[in-house]
Amino acid sequence: MKQRCFWVTDSKLYKEYHDCEWGTPVYDDETLFEFLILETFQAGLSWITILNKRENFRKAFDNFDYKKIAIYPESKYEALLLDAGIIRNKLKIRSAITNAKLFIEIQNEFGSFSKFIWGYVNEKPILNKFDKRADVPATTALSDKLSKDLKKRGFKFVGSTVMYAYMQAVGLVNDHTTDCFKYPK
């Protein structure tokens, strides 16, 4: 049986997410945006809740097409509030629209969101060496810096804890524990 990180449950969905996505470097803007939206909706909730609703989010938010989301009319916002398949939080739904607009602004400034975000780690994933749950931080100085930068630009639901989870998800940091089969040997 494969040894996985401490947070992985018996859920098939969780195992697949851990084994195939979490901590794997992501460079394309579309996937980076998807994870940004999912992580912001996760704030205050469990990740498995988001994973279980991921396909619903994908349908509700036009396959995470940030160009479409950035120009959602008020009627689309109202429809999202009624969509039981997603997290129906007014502020988080509004933030998805706001963050899509700001995501495009960063693309225009840096050429891509990927260039912007990967610049925080000098284009190379940070490989941490954590042995157990207690070693893995919820935030770091780097997630603090990223959070502050995004907030200054107007992004919402991008606190340091959310940003560290984002950095882990998209592979800016590799926090697979040393006993996990995904930890580079």
Coordinates of N, CA and C in Angstrom, one line a residue:
M1 N 0.8 -1.2 0.0 CA 0.0 0.0 0.0 C 0.9 1.3 0.0
K2 N 0.5 2.2 -0.8 CA 1.3 3.5 -0.9 C 1.1 4.3 0.4
Q3 N 2.3 4.8 0.8 CA 2.3 5.8 2.0 C 2.0 7.2 1.4
R4 N 1.0 7.8 1.9 CA 0.7 9.2 1.4 C 0.8 10.2 2.6
C5 N 0.7 11.4 2.2 CA 0.7 12.5 3.2 C -0.4 12.3 4.3
F6 N -0.1 12.8 5.4 CA -1.0 12.6 6.6 C -2.5 13.1 6.3
W7 N -2.7 14.0 5.5 CA -4.0 14.6 5.3 C -4.9 13.8 4.4
V8 N -4.4 12.9 3.7 CA -5.2 12.1 2.7 C -6.0 11.1 3.4
T9 N -7.3 11.1 3.2 CA -8.3 10.2 3.8 C -8.4 9.0 2.9
D10 N -9.4 8.1 3.2 CA -9.6 6.9 2.4 C -10.4 7.3 1.1
S11 N -10.9 8.5 1.0 CA -11.6 9.0 -0.2 C -10.8 8.8 -1.5
K12 N -11.4 8.1 -2.4 CA -10.8 7.9 -3.7 C -10.5 9.2 -4.4
L13 N -11.4 10.2 -4.3 CA -11.2 11.5 -4.8 C -9.9 12.2 -4.2
Y14 N -9.8 12.1 -2.9 CA -8.7 12.7 -2.2 C -7.4 12.0 -2.6
K15 N -7.4 10.7 -2.7 CA -6.2 10.0 -3.1 C -5.8 10.4 -4.6
E16 N -6.7 10.4 -5.5 CA -6.4 10.8 -6.8 C -5.9 12.3 -6.9
Y17 N -6.5 13.2 -6.1 CA -6.0 14.5 -6.1 C -4.6 14.6 -5.6
H18 N -4.3 13.9 -4.5 CA -3.0 13.9 -3.9 C -2.0 13.3 -4.9
D19 N -2.3 12.2 -5.5 CA -1.4 11.4 -6.3 C -1.1 12.1 -7.6
C20 N -2.1 12.8 -8.2 CA -2.0 13.3 -9.5 C -1.9 14.8 -9.7
E21 N -2.3 15.5 -8.6 CA -2.3 17.0 -8.8 C -1.5 17.8 -7.7
W22 N -1.8 17.5 -6.5 CA -1.2 18.3 -5.4 C 0.3 18.3 -5.4
G23 N 0.9 19.5 -5.4 CA 2.3 19.6 -5.4 C 3.0 19.5 -6.7
T24 N 2.2 19.2 -7.8 CA 2.8 19.1 -9.1 C 2.8 20.5 -9.7
P25 N 4.0 21.0 -10.2 CA 4.1 22.3 -10.7 C 3.1 22.6 -11.9
V26 N 2.4 23.7 -11.7 CA 1.4 24.1 -12.7 C 1.9 25.4 -13.3
Y27 N 2.0 25.5 -14.7 CA 2.5 26.7 -15.3 C 1.4 27.3 -16.2
D28 N 0.3 26.6 -16.6 CA -0.6 27.2 -17.5 C -1.6 28.1 -16.7
D29 N -1.9 29.2 -17.2 CA -2.8 30.2 -16.5 C -4.2 29.7 -16.2
E30 N -4.7 28.9 -17.1 CA -6.1 28.4 -16.9 C -6.2 27.5 -15.6
T31 N -5.2 26.6 -15.5 CA -5.2 25.8 -14.3 C -4.8 26.6 -13.0
L32 N -3.9 27.5 -13.2 CA -3.6 28.4 -12.0 C -4.8 29.2 -11.6
F33 N -5.6 29.6 -12.5 CA -6.8 30.3 -12.2 C -7.8 29.4 -11.5
E34 N -8.0 28.2 -12.0 CA -8.9 27.3 -11.4 C -8.6 27.0 -10.0
F35 N -7.3 26.8 -9.7 CA -6.9 26.6 -8.3 C -7.1 27.8 -7.4
L36 N -6.9 29.0 -8.0 CA -7.1 30.2 -7.3 C -8.5 30.3 -6.8
I37 N -9.4 30.0 -7.7 CA -10.9 30.1 -7.4 C -11.2 29.0 -6.4
L38 N -10.8 27.8 -6.6 CA -11.1 26.7 -5.6 C -10.5 27.0 -4.3
E39 N -9.3 27.5 -4.2 CA -8.7 27.8 -2.9 C -9.4 28.9 -2.2
T40 N -9.8 29.9 -2.9 CA -10.6 31.0 -2.3 C -11.9 30.6 -1.7
F41 N -12.6 29.7 -2.5 CA -13.8 29.1 -2.0 C -13.6 28.2 -0.8
Q42 N -12.5 27.6 -0.7 CA -12.2 26.7 0.4 C -12.0 27.4 1.7
A43 N -11.6 28.6 1.7 CA -11.3 29.4 2.9 C -12.4 29.1 4.0
G44 N -12.0 28.5 5.1 CA -12.9 28.2 6.2 C -13.6 26.9 6.1
L45 N -13.4 26.2 5.0 CA -14.0 24.9 4.8 C -12.9 23.8 4.6
S46 N -13.4 22.5 4.5 CA -12.4 21.5 4.3 C -12.2 21.3 2.8
W47 N -11.0 20.9 2.4 CA -10.7 20.8 1.0 C -11.5 19.7 0.3
I48 N -11.9 18.6 1.1 CA -12.7 17.6 0.5 C -14.1 18.1 0.1
T49 N -14.6 19.1 0.8 CA -15.8 19.7 0.4 C -15.7 20.4 -1.0
I50 N -14.6 21.0 -1.2 CA -14.4 21.6 -2.5 C -14.2 20.6 -3.6
L51 N -13.4 19.6 -3.3 CA -13.1 18.5 -4.3 C -14.5 17.8 -4.7
N52 N -15.3 17.6 -3.7 CA -16.6 17.0 -4.0 C -17.5 17.9 -4.9
K53 N -17.3 19.2 -4.9 CA -18.1 20.1 -5.6 C -17.3 20.7 -6.9
R54 N -16.1 20.2 -7.1 CA -15.3 20.7 -8.2 C -16.0 20.7 -9.5
E55 N -16.6 19.6 -9.9 CA -17.3 19.5 -11.2 C -18.4 20.5 -11.3
N56 N -19.1 20.7 -10.2 CA -20.2 21.7 -10.1 C -19.7 23.1 -10.3
F57 N -18.5 23.4 -9.6 CA -17.9 24.7 -9.8 C -17.5 24.8 -11.3
R58 N -16.9 23.8 -11.9 CA -16.5 23.8 -13.3 C -17.7 24.2 -14.2
K59 N -18.8 23.6 -14.0 CA -20.0 23.9 -14.8 C -20.5 25.3 -14.5
A60 N -20.6 25.6 -13.2 CA -21.2 26.9 -12.8 C -20.3 28.1 -13.3
F61 N -19.0 27.9 -13.3 CA -18.1 29.0 -13.6 C -17.5 28.8 -15.0
D62 N -18.3 28.3 -15.9 CA -17.8 28.3 -17.3 C -16.4 27.7 -17.5
N63 N -16.2 26.5 -16.8 CA -15.0 25.8 -16.9 C -13.8 26.7 -16.5
F64 N -14.1 27.6 -15.5 CA -13.1 28.5 -14.9 C -12.4 29.4 -16.0
D65 N -13.2 29.8 -17.0 CA -12.8 30.7 -18.0 C -12.8 32.1 -17.4
Y66 N -11.6 32.5 -17.0 CA -11.5 33.8 -16.3 C -11.9 35.0 -17.2
K67 N -11.8 34.9 -18.6 CA -12.2 35.9 -19.5 C -13.7 36.1 -19.4
K68 N -14.4 35.0 -19.3 CA -15.9 35.0 -19.2 C -16.3 35.5 -17.8
I69 N -15.6 35.0 -16.8 CA -16.0 35.3 -15.4 C -15.8 36.8 -15.2
A70 N -14.8 37.4 -15.7 CA -14.4 38.8 -15.5 C -15.6 39.7 -16.0
I71 N -16.4 39.2 -16.9 CA -17.5 40.1 -17.5 C -18.8 39.5 -17.1
Y72 N -18.9 38.7 -16.1 CA -20.2 38.2 -15.7 C -21.2 39.4 -15.3
P73 N -22.4 39.3 -15.9 CA -23.4 40.4 -15.5 C -24.0 40.0 -14.2
E74 N -24.7 41.0 -13.6 CA -25.3 40.8 -12.3 C -26.2 39.6 -12.3
S75 N -26.9 39.3 -13.5 CA -27.8 38.2 -13.5 C -27.1 36.8 -13.3
K76 N -25.8 36.7 -13.8 CA -25.0 35.5 -13.6 C -24.7 35.4 -12.1
Y77 N -24.3 36.5 -11.5 CA -24.0 36.5 -10.1 C -25.2 36.0 -9.3
E78 N -26.4 36.5 -9.6 CA -27.6 36.1 -8.9 C -27.9 34.6 -9.2
A79 N -27.6 34.1 -10.4 CA -27.8 32.7 -10.7 C -26.9 31.8 -9.9
L80 N -25.6 32.3 -9.7 CA -24.6 31.5 -8.9 C -25.1 31.4 -7.5
L81 N -25.7 32.5 -7.0 CA -26.2 32.5 -5.6 C -27.2 31.4 -5.3
L82 N -27.9 31.0 -6.4 CA -29.0 30.0 -6.3 C -28.5 28.6 -6.6
D83 N -27.2 28.4 -7.0 CA -26.7 27.2 -7.5 C -26.3 26.3 -6.3
A84 N -27.1 25.3 -5.9 CA -26.8 24.5 -4.8 C -25.6 23.6 -5.0
G85 N -25.1 23.5 -6.2 CA -23.9 22.6 -6.4 C -22.6 23.2 -6.0
I86 N -22.6 24.5 -5.7 CA -21.4 25.2 -5.3 C -21.5 25.8 -3.9
I87 N -20.5 26.5 -3.4 CA -20.6 27.2 -2.1 C -21.3 28.5 -2.4
R88 N -22.4 28.7 -1.9 CA -23.2 29.9 -2.2 C -23.0 31.0 -1.2
N89 N -21.7 31.5 -1.2 CA -21.3 32.5 -0.3 C -21.2 33.8 -1.2
K90 N -22.0 34.8 -0.8 CA -22.1 36.0 -1.6 C -20.7 36.7 -1.9
L91 N -20.0 36.8 -0.8 CA -18.7 37.4 -0.9 C -17.7 36.6 -1.7
K92 N -17.7 35.3 -1.6 CA -16.8 34.5 -2.4 C -17.2 34.5 -3.9
I93 N -18.4 34.4 -4.2 CA -18.9 34.5 -5.6 C -18.5 35.8 -6.2
R94 N -18.7 36.9 -5.4 CA -18.3 38.2 -5.9 C -16.8 38.3 -6.1
S95 N -16.1 37.7 -5.2 CA -14.6 37.7 -5.3 C -14.1 37.0 -6.5
A96 N -14.8 35.9 -6.9 CA -14.4 35.2 -8.1 C -14.4 36.1 -9.3
I97 N -15.4 36.9 -9.4 CA -15.6 37.8 -10.5 C -14.5 38.9 -10.4
T98 N -14.3 39.5 -9.3 CA -13.3 40.5 -9.1 C -11.9 39.9 -9.4
N99 N -11.6 38.7 -8.8 CA -10.3 38.1 -9.0 C -10.0 37.8 -10.4
A100 N -11.0 37.4 -11.2 CA -10.9 37.2 -12.6 C -10.4 38.4 -13.4
K101 N -11.0 39.6 -13.0 CA -10.6 40.8 -13.7 C -9.1 41.2 -13.3
L102 N -8.8 41.0 -12.0 CA -7.5 41.3 -11.6 C -6.4 40.3 -12.1
F103 N -6.8 39.1 -12.3 CA -6.0 38.0 -12.9 C -5.6 38.5 -14.3
I104 N -6.5 39.0 -15.1 CA -6.2 39.5 -16.4 C -5.3 40.7 -16.3
E105 N -5.5 41.6 -15.4 CA -4.6 42.7 -15.2 C -3.1 42.3 -14.9
I106 N -3.0 41.2 -14.1 CA -1.6 40.7 -13.9 C -1.1 40.1 -15.2
Q107 N -1.9 39.4 -15.9 CA -1.4 38.8 -17.2 C -0.9 40.0 -18.1
N108 N -1.7 41.1 -18.2 CA -1.3 42.2 -19.0 C 0.0 42.8 -18.5
E109 N 0.2 42.9 -17.2 CA 1.4 43.5 -16.7 C 2.7 42.6 -16.8
F110 N 2.5 41.3 -16.6 CA 3.7 40.3 -16.6 C 3.8 39.4 -17.8
G111 N 2.8 39.5 -18.7 CA 2.8 38.6 -19.8 C 2.0 37.3 -19.6
S112 N 1.9 36.9 -18.3 CA 1.1 35.7 -17.9 C 1.0 35.7 -16.4
F113 N 0.0 35.1 -15.9 CA -0.1 35.0 -14.4 C 1.0 34.0 -13.9
S114 N 1.3 33.1 -14.8 CA 2.4 32.1 -14.4 C 3.7 32.8 -14.2
K115 N 4.1 33.7 -15.1 CA 5.4 34.4 -14.9 C 5.3 35.2 -13.5
F116 N 4.2 35.8 -13.2 CA 4.0 36.5 -12.0 C 4.2 35.6 -10.8
I117 N 3.4 34.5 -10.7 CA 3.4 33.7 -9.5 C 4.7 32.9 -9.4
W118 N 5.3 32.4 -10.5 CA 6.5 31.6 -10.4 C 7.7 32.5 -10.1
G119 N 7.6 33.8 -10.3 CA 8.6 34.8 -9.9 C 8.9 34.8 -8.4
Y120 N 7.8 34.4 -7.7 CA 8.0 34.4 -6.2 C 8.9 33.3 -5.7
V121 N 9.2 32.3 -6.6 CA 10.1 31.2 -6.2 C 11.2 31.1 -7.2
N122 N 11.5 32.1 -7.9 CA 12.6 32.2 -8.9 C 12.5 31.0 -9.9
E123 N 11.2 30.8 -10.3 CA 10.9 29.8 -11.3 C 11.1 28.3 -10.9
K124 N 11.5 28.1 -9.7 CA 11.8 26.7 -9.3 C 11.0 26.4 -8.0
P125 N 10.3 25.2 -8.0 CA 9.6 24.8 -6.8 C 10.5 24.7 -5.5
I126 N 10.0 25.1 -4.4 CA 10.7 25.0 -3.2 C 10.4 23.6 -2.6
L127 N 11.4 22.8 -2.4 CA 11.3 21.4 -1.9 C 11.5 21.5 -0.4
N128 N 10.4 21.3 0.4 CA 10.5 21.3 1.8 C 10.8 19.9 2.3
K129 N 11.3 19.8 3.5 CA 11.6 18.4 4.1 C 10.9 18.3 5.4
F130 N 9.6 18.0 5.3 CA 8.8 17.8 6.5 C 8.5 16.4 6.8
D131 N 8.7 16.0 8.0 CA 8.6 14.6 8.4 C 7.2 14.2 8.9
K132 N 6.5 15.2 9.5 CA 5.2 14.9 10.2 C 4.3 16.2 10.1
R133 N 3.1 15.9 10.4 CA 2.0 17.0 10.3 C 2.5 18.3 11.0
A134 N 3.0 18.1 12.2 CA 3.4 19.3 13.0 C 4.4 20.2 12.4
D135 N 5.2 19.6 11.4 CA 6.3 20.3 10.7 C 5.7 21.3 9.6
V136 N 4.6 20.9 9.1 CA 4.1 21.6 7.9 C 3.4 22.9 8.4
P137 N 3.9 24.1 7.9 CA 3.3 25.3 8.4 C 2.0 25.7 7.6
A138 N 1.2 26.5 8.2 CA 0.0 27.0 7.6 C 0.3 28.2 6.8
T139 N 1.3 29.0 7.1 CA 1.7 30.1 6.4 C 3.3 30.2 6.5
T140 N 3.8 31.0 5.6 CA 5.3 31.3 5.6 C 5.5 32.7 5.3
A141 N 6.7 33.2 5.4 CA 7.0 34.6 5.0 C 6.7 34.8 3.5
L142 N 6.9 33.8 2.7 CA 6.6 33.9 1.3 C 5.1 34.0 1.0
S143 N 4.3 33.2 1.7 CA 2.9 33.3 1.5 C 2.3 34.6 2.1
D144 N 3.0 35.1 3.1 CA 2.6 36.5 3.6 C 2.9 37.5 2.6
K145 N 4.0 37.4 1.9 CA 4.4 38.4 0.9 C 3.4 38.3 -0.3
L146 N 3.2 37.1 -0.8 CA 2.2 36.9 -1.9 C 0.9 37.5 -1.6
S147 N 0.4 37.1 -0.4 CA -0.9 37.6 0.1 C -1.0 39.1 0.1
K148 N 0.0 39.7 0.6 CA 0.0 41.2 0.7 C 0.0 41.8 -0.7
D149 N 0.8 41.2 -1.6 CA 0.9 41.8 -3.0 C -0.5 41.6 -3.6
L150 N -1.1 40.5 -3.5 CA -2.4 40.3 -4.2 C -3.5 41.2 -3.6
K151 N -3.5 41.3 -2.2 CA -4.5 42.2 -1.6 C -4.3 43.6 -2.0
K152 N -3.0 44.0 -2.2 CA -2.7 45.4 -2.6 C -3.3 45.6 -4.0
R153 N -3.3 44.6 -4.8 CA -3.9 44.7 -6.2 C -5.4 44.6 -6.2
G154 N -6.0 44.3 -5.0 CA -7.5 44.2 -4.9 C -8.1 42.8 -4.9
F155 N -7.2 41.8 -4.9 CA -7.8 40.4 -4.8 C -8.4 40.2 -3.4
K156 N -9.4 39.3 -3.4 CA -10.2 39.0 -2.2 C -10.0 37.5 -1.9
F157 N -10.1 37.2 -0.6 CA -10.0 35.9 0.0 C -8.6 35.3 -0.3
V158 N -7.6 36.1 -0.2 CA -6.2 35.7 -0.5 C -5.3 35.9 0.7
G159 N -5.8 35.5 1.9 CA -5.0 35.6 3.1 C -3.8 34.7 3.0
S160 N -2.9 34.8 3.9 CA -1.7 34.0 3.8 C -1.9 32.5 3.9
T161 N -2.9 32.1 4.7 CA -3.2 30.7 4.8 C -3.7 30.1 3.5
V162 N -4.6 30.9 2.9 CA -5.2 30.5 1.6 C -4.0 30.5 0.5
M163 N -3.2 31.5 0.6 CA -2.1 31.5 -0.4 C -1.1 30.4 -0.2
Y164 N -0.8 30.0 1.0 CA 0.1 28.9 1.2 C -0.5 27.6 0.7
A165 N -1.8 27.4 0.9 CA -2.5 26.2 0.4 C -2.4 26.2 -1.1
Y166 N -2.6 27.4 -1.7 CA -2.5 27.6 -3.2 C -1.1 27.2 -3.7
M167 N -0.1 27.7 -3.0 CA 1.3 27.4 -3.3 C 1.6 25.9 -3.3
Q168 N 1.0 25.3 -2.3 CA 1.2 23.8 -2.2 C 0.5 23.1 -3.4
A169 N -0.8 23.5 -3.6 CA -1.6 22.9 -4.6 C -1.0 23.0 -6.0
V170 N -0.4 24.1 -6.4 CA 0.1 24.3 -7.7 C 1.6 24.1 -7.8
G171 N 2.2 23.5 -6.8 CA 3.6 23.1 -6.8 C 4.6 24.2 -6.7
L172 N 4.3 25.4 -6.3 CA 5.3 26.4 -6.0 C 6.2 25.9 -4.8
V173 N 5.5 25.2 -3.9 CA 6.2 24.5 -2.8 C 5.8 23.0 -2.9
N174 N 6.8 22.1 -2.6 CA 6.5 20.7 -2.5 C 6.5 20.3 -1.0
D175 N 5.3 20.1 -0.5 CA 5.2 19.8 0.9 C 4.7 18.4 1.2
H176 N 5.0 17.5 0.2 CA 4.8 16.1 0.5 C 5.7 15.7 1.6
T177 N 5.2 15.0 2.6 CA 6.1 14.7 3.7 C 7.1 13.6 3.3
T178 N 8.2 13.5 4.0 CA 9.3 12.6 3.6 C 8.9 11.2 3.6
D179 N 7.8 10.8 4.2 CA 7.4 9.4 4.2 C 6.4 9.1 3.1
C180 N 6.0 10.1 2.3 CA 5.0 10.0 1.3 C 5.7 9.5 0.0
F181 N 5.1 8.6 -0.7 CA 5.6 8.1 -2.0 C 5.9 9.2 -3.0
K182 N 5.2 10.3 -2.9 CA 5.4 11.4 -3.8 C 6.6 12.3 -3.5
Y183 N 7.2 12.1 -2.3 CA 8.4 12.9 -1.9 C 9.6 12.5 -2.8
P184 N 10.2 13.5 -3.4 CA 11.4 13.1 -4.3 C 12.5 12.5 -3.5
K185 N 12.9 11.3 -3.9 CA 14.0 10.6 -3.2 C 15.3 10.9 -3.7

